[in-house]
CSV table of C-alpha atoms and ligand atoms in Angstrom, one decimal:
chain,number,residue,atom,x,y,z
A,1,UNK,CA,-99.5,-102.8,76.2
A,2,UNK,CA,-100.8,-105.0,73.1
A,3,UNK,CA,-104.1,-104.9,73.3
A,4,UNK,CA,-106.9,-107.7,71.5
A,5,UNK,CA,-107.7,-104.9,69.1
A,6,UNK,CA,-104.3,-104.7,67.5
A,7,UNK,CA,-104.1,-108.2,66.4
A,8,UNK,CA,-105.3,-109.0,63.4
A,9,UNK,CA,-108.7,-111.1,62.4
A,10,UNK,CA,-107.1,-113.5,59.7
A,11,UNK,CA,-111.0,-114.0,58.7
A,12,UNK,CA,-112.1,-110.0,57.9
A,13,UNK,CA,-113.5,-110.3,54.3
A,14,UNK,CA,-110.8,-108.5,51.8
A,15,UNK,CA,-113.0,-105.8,50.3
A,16,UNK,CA,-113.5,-104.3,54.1
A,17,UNK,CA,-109.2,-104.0,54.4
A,18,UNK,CA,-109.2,-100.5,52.8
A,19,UNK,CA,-112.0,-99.4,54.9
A,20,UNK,CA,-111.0,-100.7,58.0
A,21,UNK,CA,-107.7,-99.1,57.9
A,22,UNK,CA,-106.4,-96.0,59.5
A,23,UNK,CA,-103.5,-94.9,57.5
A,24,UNK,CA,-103.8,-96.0,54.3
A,25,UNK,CA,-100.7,-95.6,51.2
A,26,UNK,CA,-101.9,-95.2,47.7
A,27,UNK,CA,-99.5,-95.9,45.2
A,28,UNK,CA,-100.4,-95.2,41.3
A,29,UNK,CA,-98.4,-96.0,38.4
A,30,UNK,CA,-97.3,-93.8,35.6
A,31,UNK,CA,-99.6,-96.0,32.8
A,32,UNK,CA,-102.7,-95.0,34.9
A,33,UNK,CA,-101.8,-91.3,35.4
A,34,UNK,CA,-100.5,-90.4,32.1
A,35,UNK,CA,-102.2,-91.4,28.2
A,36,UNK,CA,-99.3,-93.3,27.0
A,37,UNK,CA,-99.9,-92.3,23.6
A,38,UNK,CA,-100.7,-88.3,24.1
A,39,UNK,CA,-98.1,-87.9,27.8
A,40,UNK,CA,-100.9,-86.2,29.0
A,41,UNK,CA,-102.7,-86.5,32.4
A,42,UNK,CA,-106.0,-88.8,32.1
A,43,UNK,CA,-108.3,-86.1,33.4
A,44,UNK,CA,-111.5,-88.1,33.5
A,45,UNK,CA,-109.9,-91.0,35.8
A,46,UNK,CA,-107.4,-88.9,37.9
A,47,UNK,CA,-110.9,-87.0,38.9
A,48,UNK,CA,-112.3,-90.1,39.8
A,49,UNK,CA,-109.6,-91.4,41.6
A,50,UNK,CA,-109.3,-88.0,43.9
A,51,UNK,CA,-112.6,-88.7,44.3
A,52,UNK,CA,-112.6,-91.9,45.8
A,53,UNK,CA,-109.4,-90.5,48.1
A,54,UNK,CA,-111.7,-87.7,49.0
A,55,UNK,CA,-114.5,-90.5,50.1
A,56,UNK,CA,-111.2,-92.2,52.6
A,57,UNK,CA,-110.8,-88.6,53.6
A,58,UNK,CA,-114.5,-88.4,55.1
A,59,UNK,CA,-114.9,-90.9,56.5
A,60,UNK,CA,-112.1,-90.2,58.5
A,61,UNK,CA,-109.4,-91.9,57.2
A,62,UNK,CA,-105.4,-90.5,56.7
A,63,UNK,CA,-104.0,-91.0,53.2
A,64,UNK,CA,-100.8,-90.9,51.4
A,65,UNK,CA,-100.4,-90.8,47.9
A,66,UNK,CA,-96.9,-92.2,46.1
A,67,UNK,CA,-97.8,-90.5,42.4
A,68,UNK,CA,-95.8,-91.6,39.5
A,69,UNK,CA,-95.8,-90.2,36.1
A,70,UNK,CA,-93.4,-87.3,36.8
A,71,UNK,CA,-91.0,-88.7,34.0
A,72,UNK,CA,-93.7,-89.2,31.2
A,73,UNK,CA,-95.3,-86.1,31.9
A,74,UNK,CA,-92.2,-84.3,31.9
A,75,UNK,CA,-91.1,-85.6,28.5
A,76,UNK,CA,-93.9,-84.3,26.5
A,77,UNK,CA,-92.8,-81.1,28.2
A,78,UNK,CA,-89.3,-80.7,27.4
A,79,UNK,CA,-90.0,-82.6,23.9
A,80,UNK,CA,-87.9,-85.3,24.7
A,81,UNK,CA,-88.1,-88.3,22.0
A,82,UNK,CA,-90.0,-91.6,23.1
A,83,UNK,CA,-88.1,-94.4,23.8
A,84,UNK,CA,-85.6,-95.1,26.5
A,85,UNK,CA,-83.9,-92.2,27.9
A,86,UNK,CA,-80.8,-91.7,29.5
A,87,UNK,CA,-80.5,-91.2,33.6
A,88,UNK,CA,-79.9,-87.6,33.2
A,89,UNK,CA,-82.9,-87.4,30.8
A,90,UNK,CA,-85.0,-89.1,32.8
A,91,UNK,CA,-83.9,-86.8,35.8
A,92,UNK,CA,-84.5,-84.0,33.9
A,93,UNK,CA,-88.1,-85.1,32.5
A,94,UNK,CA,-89.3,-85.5,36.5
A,95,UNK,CA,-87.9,-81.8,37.4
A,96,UNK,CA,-90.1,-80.8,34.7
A,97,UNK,CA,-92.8,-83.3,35.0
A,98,UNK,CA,-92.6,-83.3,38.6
A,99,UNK,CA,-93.9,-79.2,38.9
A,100,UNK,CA,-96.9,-80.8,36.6
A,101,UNK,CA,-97.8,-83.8,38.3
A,102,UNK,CA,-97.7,-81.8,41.9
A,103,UNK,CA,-99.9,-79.0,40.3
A,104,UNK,CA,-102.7,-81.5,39.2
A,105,UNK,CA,-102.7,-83.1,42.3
A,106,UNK,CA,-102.8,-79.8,44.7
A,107,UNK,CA,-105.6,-78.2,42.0
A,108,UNK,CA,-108.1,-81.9,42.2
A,109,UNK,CA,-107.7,-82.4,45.8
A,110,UNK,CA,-107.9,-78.5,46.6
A,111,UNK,CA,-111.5,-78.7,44.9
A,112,UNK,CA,-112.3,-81.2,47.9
A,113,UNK,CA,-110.9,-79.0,50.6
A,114,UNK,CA,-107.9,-81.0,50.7
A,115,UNK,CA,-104.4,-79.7,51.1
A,116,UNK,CA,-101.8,-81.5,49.2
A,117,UNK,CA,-98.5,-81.7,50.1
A,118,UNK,CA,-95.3,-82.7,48.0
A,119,UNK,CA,-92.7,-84.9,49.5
A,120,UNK,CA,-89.7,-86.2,47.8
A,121,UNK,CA,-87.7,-89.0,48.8
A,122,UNK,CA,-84.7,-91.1,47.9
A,123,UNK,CA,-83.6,-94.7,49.0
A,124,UNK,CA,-81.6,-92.7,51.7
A,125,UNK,CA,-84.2,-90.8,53.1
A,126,UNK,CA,-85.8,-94.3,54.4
A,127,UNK,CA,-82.9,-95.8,55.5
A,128,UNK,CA,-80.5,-93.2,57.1
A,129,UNK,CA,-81.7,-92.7,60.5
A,130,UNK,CA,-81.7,-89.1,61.3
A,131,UNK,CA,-83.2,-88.8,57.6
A,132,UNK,CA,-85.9,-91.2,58.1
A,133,UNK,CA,-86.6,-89.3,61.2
A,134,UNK,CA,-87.1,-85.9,59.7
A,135,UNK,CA,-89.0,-87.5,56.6
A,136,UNK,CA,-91.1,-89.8,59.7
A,137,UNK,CA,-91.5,-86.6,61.5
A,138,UNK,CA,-93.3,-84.6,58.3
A,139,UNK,CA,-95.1,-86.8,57.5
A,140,UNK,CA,-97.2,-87.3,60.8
A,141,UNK,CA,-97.2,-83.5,61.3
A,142,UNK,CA,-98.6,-83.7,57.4
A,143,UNK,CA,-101.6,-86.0,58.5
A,144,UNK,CA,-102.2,-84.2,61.8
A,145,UNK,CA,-102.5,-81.6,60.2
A,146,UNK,CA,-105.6,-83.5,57.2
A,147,UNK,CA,-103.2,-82.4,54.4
A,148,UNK,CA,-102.6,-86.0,52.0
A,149,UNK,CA,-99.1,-85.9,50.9
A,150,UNK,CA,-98.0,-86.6,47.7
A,151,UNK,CA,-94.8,-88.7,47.6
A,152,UNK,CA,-92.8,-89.4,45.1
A,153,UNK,CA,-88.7,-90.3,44.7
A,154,UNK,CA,-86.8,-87.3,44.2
A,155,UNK,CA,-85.6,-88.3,41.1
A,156,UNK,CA,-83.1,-85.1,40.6
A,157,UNK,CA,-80.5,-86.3,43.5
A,158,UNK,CA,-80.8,-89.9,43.2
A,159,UNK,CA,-77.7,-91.6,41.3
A,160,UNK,CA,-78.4,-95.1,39.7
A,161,UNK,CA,-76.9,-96.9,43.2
A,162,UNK,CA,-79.1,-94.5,45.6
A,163,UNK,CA,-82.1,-95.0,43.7
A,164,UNK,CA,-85.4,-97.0,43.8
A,165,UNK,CA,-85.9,-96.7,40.6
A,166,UNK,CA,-89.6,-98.1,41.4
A,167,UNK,CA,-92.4,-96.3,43.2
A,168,UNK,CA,-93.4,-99.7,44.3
A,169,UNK,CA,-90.7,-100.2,46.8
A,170,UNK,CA,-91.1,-97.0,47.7
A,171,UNK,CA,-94.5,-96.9,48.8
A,172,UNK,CA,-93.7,-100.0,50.7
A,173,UNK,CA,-91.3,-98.2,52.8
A,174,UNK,CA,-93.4,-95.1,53.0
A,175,UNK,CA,-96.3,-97.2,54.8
A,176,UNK,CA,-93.9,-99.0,57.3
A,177,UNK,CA,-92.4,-95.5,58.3
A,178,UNK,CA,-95.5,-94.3,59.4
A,179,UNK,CA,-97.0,-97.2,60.2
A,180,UNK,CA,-99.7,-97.7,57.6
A,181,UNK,CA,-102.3,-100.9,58.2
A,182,UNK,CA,-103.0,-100.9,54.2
A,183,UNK,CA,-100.9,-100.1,50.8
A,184,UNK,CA,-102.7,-100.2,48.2
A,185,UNK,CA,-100.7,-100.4,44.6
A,186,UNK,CA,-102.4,-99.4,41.5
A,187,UNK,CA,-101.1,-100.4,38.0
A,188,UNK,CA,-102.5,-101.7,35.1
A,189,UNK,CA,-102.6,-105.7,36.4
A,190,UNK,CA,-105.1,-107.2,38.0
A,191,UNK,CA,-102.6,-108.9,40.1
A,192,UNK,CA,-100.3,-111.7,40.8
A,193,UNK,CA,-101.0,-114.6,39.0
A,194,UNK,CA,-99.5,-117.8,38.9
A,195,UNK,CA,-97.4,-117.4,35.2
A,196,UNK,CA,-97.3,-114.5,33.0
A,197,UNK,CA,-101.1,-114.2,31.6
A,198,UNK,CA,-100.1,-112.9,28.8
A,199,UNK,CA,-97.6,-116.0,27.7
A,200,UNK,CA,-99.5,-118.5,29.7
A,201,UNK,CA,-103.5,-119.3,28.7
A,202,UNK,CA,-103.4,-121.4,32.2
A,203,UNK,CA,-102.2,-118.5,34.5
A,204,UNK,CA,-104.8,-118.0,37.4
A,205,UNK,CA,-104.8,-115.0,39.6
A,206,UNK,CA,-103.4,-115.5,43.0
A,207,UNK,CA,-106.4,-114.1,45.1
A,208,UNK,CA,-104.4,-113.9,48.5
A,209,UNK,CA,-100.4,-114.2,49.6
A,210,UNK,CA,-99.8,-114.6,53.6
A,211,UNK,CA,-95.8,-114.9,53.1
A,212,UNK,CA,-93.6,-114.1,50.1
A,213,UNK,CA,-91.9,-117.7,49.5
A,214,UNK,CA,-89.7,-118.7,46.9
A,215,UNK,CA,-92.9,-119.7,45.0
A,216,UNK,CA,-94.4,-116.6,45.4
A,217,UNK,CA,-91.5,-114.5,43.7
A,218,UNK,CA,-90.9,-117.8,40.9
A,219,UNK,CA,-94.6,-116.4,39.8
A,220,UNK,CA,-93.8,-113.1,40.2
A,221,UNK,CA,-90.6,-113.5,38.1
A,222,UNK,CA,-92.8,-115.4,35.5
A,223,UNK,CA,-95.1,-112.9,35.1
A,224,UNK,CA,-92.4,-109.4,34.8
A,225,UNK,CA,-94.3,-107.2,32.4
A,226,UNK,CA,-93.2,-103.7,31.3
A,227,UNK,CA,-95.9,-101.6,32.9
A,228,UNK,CA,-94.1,-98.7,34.7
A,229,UNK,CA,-90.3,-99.1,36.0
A,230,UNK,CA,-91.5,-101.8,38.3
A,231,UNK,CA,-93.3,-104.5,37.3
A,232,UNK,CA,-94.8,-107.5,39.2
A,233,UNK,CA,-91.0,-108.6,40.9
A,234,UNK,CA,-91.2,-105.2,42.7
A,235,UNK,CA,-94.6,-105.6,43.6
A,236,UNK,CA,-94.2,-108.7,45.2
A,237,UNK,CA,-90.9,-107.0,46.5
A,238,UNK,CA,-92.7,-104.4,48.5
A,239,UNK,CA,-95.5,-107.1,49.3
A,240,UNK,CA,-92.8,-108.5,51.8
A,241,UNK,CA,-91.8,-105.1,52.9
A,242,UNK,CA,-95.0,-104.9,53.9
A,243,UNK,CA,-95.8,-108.0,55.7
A,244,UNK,CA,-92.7,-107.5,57.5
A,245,UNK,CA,-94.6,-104.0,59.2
A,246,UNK,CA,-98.2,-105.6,59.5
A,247,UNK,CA,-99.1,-103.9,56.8
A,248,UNK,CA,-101.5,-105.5,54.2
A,249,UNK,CA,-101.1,-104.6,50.6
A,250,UNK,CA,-103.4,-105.4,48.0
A,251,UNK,CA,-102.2,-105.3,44.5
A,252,UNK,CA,-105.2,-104.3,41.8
A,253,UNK,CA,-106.1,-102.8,38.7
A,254,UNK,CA,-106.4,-99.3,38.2
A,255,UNK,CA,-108.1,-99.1,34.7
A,256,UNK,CA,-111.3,-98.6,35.9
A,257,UNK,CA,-112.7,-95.3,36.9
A,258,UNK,CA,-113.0,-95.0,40.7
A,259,UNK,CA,-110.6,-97.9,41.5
A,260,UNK,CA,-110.8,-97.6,45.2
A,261,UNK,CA,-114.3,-97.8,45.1
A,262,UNK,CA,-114.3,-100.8,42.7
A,263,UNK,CA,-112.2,-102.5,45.3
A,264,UNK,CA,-114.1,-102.2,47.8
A,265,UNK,CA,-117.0,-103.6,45.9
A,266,UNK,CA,-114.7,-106.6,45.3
A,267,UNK,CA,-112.7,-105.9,42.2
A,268,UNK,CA,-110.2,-109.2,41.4
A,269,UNK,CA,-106.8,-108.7,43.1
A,270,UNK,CA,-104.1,-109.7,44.6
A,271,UNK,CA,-104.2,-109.1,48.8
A,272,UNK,CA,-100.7,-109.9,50.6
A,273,UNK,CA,-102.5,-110.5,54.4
A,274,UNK,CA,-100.4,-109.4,57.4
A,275,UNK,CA,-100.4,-111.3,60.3
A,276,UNK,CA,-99.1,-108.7,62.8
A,277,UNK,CA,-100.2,-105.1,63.0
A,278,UNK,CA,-98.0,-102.1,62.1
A,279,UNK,CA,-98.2,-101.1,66.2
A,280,UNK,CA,-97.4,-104.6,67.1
A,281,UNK,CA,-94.4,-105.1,64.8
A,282,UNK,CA,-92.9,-101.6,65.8
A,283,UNK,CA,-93.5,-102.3,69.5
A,284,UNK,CA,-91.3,-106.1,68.9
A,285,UNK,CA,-88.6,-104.2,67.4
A,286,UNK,CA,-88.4,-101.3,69.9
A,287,UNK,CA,-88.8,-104.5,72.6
A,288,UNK,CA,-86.2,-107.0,70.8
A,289,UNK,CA,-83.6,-105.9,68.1
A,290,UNK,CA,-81.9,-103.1,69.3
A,291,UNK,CA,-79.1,-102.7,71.8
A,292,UNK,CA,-80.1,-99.4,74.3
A,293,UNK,CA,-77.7,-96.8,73.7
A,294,UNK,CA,-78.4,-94.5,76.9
A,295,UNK,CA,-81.2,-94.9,80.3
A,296,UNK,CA,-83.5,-92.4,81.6
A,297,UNK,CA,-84.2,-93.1,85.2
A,298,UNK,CA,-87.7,-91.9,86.2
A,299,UNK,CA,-89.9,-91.4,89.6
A,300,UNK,CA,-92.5,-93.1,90.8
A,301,UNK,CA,-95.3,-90.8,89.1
A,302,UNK,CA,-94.2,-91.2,85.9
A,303,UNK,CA,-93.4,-95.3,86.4
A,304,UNK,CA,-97.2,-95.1,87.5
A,305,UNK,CA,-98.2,-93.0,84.3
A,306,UNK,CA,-96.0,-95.7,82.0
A,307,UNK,CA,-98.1,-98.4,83.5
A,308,UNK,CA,-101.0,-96.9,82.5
A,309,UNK,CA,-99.9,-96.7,79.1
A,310,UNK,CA,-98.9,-93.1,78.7
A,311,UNK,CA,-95.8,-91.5,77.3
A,312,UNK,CA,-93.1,-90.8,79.6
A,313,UNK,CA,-92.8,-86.8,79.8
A,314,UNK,CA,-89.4,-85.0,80.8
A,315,UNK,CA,-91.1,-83.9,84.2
A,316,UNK,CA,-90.8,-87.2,85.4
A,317,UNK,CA,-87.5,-87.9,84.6
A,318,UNK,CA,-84.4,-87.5,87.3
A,319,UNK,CA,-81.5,-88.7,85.5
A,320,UNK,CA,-79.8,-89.5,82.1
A,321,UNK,CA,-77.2,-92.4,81.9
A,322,UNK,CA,-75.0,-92.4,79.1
A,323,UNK,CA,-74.9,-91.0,75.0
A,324,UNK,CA,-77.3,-91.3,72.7
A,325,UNK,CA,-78.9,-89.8,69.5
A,326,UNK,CA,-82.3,-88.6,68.8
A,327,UNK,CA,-84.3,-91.8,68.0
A,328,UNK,CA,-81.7,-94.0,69.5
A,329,UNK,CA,-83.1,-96.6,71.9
A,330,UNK,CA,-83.1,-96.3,75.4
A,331,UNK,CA,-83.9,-98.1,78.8
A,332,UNK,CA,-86.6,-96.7,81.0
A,333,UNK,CA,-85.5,-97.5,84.8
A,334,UNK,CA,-86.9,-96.9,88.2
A,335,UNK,CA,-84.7,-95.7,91.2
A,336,UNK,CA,-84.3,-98.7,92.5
A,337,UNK,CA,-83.0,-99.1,89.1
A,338,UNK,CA,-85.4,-101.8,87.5
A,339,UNK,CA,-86.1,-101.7,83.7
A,340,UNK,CA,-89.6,-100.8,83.2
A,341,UNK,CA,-89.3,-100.0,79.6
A,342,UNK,CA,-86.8,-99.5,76.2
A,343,UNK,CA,-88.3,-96.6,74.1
A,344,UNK,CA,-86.9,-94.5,71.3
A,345,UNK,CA,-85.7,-91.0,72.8
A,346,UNK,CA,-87.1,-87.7,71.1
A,347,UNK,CA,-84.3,-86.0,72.3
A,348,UNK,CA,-80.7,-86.5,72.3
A,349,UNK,CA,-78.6,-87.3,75.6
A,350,UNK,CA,-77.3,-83.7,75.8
A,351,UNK,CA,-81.3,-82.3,75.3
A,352,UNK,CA,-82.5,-84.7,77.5
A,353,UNK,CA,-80.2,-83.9,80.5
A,354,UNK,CA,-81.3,-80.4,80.1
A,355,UNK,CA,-85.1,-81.0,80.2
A,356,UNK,CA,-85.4,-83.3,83.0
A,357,UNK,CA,-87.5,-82.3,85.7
A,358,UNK,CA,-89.4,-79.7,83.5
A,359,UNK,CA,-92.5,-79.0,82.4
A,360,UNK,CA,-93.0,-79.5,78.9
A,361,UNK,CA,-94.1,-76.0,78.0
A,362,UNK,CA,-90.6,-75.2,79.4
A,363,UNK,CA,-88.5,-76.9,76.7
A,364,UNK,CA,-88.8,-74.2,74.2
A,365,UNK,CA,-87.3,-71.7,76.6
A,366,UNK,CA,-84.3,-74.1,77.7
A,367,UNK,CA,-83.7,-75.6,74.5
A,368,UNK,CA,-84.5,-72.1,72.2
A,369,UNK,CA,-86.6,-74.4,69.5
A,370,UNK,CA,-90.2,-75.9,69.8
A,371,UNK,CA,-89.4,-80.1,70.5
A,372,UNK,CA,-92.0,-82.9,71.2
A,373,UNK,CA,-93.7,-82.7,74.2
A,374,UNK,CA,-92.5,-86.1,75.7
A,375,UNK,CA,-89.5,-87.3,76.3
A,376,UNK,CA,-90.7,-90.3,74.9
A,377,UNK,CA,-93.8,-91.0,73.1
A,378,UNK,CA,-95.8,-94.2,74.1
A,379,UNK,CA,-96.2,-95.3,70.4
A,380,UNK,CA,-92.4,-95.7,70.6
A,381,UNK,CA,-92.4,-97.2,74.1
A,382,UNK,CA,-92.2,-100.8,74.8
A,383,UNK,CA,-92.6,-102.3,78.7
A,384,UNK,CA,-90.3,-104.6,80.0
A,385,UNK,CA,-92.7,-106.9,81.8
A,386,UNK,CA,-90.4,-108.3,84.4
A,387,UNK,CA,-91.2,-108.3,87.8
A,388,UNK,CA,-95.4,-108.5,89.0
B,1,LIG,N1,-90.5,-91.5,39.9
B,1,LIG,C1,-90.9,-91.9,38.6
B,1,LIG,C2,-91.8,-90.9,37.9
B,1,LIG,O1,-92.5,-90.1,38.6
B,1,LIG,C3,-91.7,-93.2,38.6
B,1,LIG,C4,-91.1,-94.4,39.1
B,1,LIG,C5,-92.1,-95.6,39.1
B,1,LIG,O2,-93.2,-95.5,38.5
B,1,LIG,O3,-91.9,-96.7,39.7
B,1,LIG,O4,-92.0,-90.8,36.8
């Protein structure tokens, strides 16, 4: 089921990585969004950045924006002092700066005919299964639907030990959930470089990373600054966040106007190069890491239909072996009881049992709510190729 067009071309030229992808994750940091000396919005380049996103848009491209500044925005609001604040103060500068920052972004990309859509998350959200499900789940229903949403932690509910803390991170978790091929972070570095440019006359920027090594993170470590809540370690921390999903991230200056566009005309960066795709990493997992939980047993139309690389529908299923969760794995076996496939299960055992053998229009009625369609989908199928 992994076809030649899901591997990557370790030669494509690095400027054509944002347009090539499908799905891609913007990430901006506060220092772009917000004039450090007046907390206010930078107008001017926030325009020119929606327009570039706008440009993504047409030609056909999903986006996802992780937006920072909700804290410095929110300060100049509730006249909090400058200076370090405390947790609570922060928390209660990105309630208020939060409303701020989600207005400016519905008003700019509602002048393009864009609907924006707010989504806050917390280090839970992206690591508790049923969570991560629901926030997965929103999020595709948010593209589907050509909205952009506009991410950002939910800064309100996360403690010190439950949060990111860093948008960077966060953004790199974002793109593997729903499997983005680019991530693009925007601060106000032009990249990695080898020491801390502004210590070292000799620092060179590091044009392209294919692994985070020891090395990689020594620089990165060398080269901290105080730009945003991040700086370059969790850069170079969601850089192997990233690799790890096939995604490719690029790390790049953002103070310019149009920043997308300047990389795209080949701005200096730093570009961390996957070698896998999202699809192909996401199908190994499903294939390798997990232990099944439960089997569906189909018939011989819907082993024909999973051949062919389609999802597997509840019609097509005559039993359900064992417990399991929605979004547990599960084996997919004939009658004669071969393993075709392991997929993830939309539905839980207890669902499931009750929609075999139905048409999918028929859920709603058995189930009383409005589920997926298939039992499950092909994106979260893997085939077991044993037998010819
Ligand atoms: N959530 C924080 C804010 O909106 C930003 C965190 C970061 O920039 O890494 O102000």
């Amino acid at each position: 089921m992994l076809s030649g067009k899901m591997t990557r071309d370790p030669a494509d030229s690095s400027p054509s990585r944002i347009a090539a992808a499908r799905r891609v994750v913007i990430k901006i940091g506060s220092a772009l969004l917000v004039d450090r000396a007046s907390n206010r919005l930078d107008a001017p380049w926030f325009e020119s950045l929606v327009e570039d996103i706008a440009g993504l848009r047409q030609r056909g491209q999903e986006v996802l924006v992780v937006s920072s500044g909700a804290i410095a925005l929110g300060r100049r609001h509730l006249g909090l002092r400058t200076g370090p604040l405390r947790l609570e103060e922060s928390q209660a500068a990105a309630a208020a700066g939060q409303v701020q920052l989600a207005h400016a972004w519905q008003e700019a990309l509602g002048a393009r005919r864009i609907p924006a859509a707010q989504v806050l998350l917390t280090l839970g959200d992206t690591e508790q299964r049923r969570r991560y499900l629901n926030a997965r789940g929103t999020l595709e229903t948010l593209l589907a639907l050509g909205a952009v949403p506009v991410i950002n932690e939910n800064d309100t509910v996360a403690t010190e030990e439950i949060r990111y803390g860093d948008n960077d991170r966060l953004a790199a978790r974002v793109a593997q959930m729903i499997s983005a091929d680019c991530l693009v972070l925007l601060s106000d570095t032009t990249g990695l470089h080898t020491a801390d440019p502004a210590r070292d006359p000799d620092a060179t920027l590091v044009p392209e990373v294919r692994a985070v090594t020891p090395e990689i993170e020594a620089m990165a470590g060398a080269s901290a600054t105080d730009v945003g809540s991040g700086g370059m370690i969790t850069k170079v921390m969601a850089g192997r966040i990233a690799l790890s999903a096939g995604c490719h991230m690029v790390i790049a200056s953002g103070r310019v106007r149009h920043p997308l566009a300047a990389l795209e005309a080949g701005a200096e960066c730093t570009w961390f190069v996957a070698s896998s795709s999202p699809a192909r990493v996401r199908k190994q997992w499903i294939a390798g890491a997990l232990q099944p939980s439960g089997e569906l047993v189909v018939d011989a139309g819907a082993a024909a239909a999973l051949a062919q690389g389609k999802s597997l529908l509840p019609a097509g299923v005559v039993r359900v072996n064992g417990r399991f969760e929605r979004g547990d794995l599960v084996l997919v076996r004939d009658t004669a009881g071969r393993v075709l496939a392991r997929g993830l299960s939309a539905y839980d055992s207890t669902e499931a049992a009750r929609i075999i053998g139905l048409r999918s229009s028929m859920i709603e009625q058995v189930l009383g709510y409005r589920g997926r369609e298939e039992l499950i989908h092909r994106n979260d199928l893997a085939m077991v190729e044993t037998h010819g």
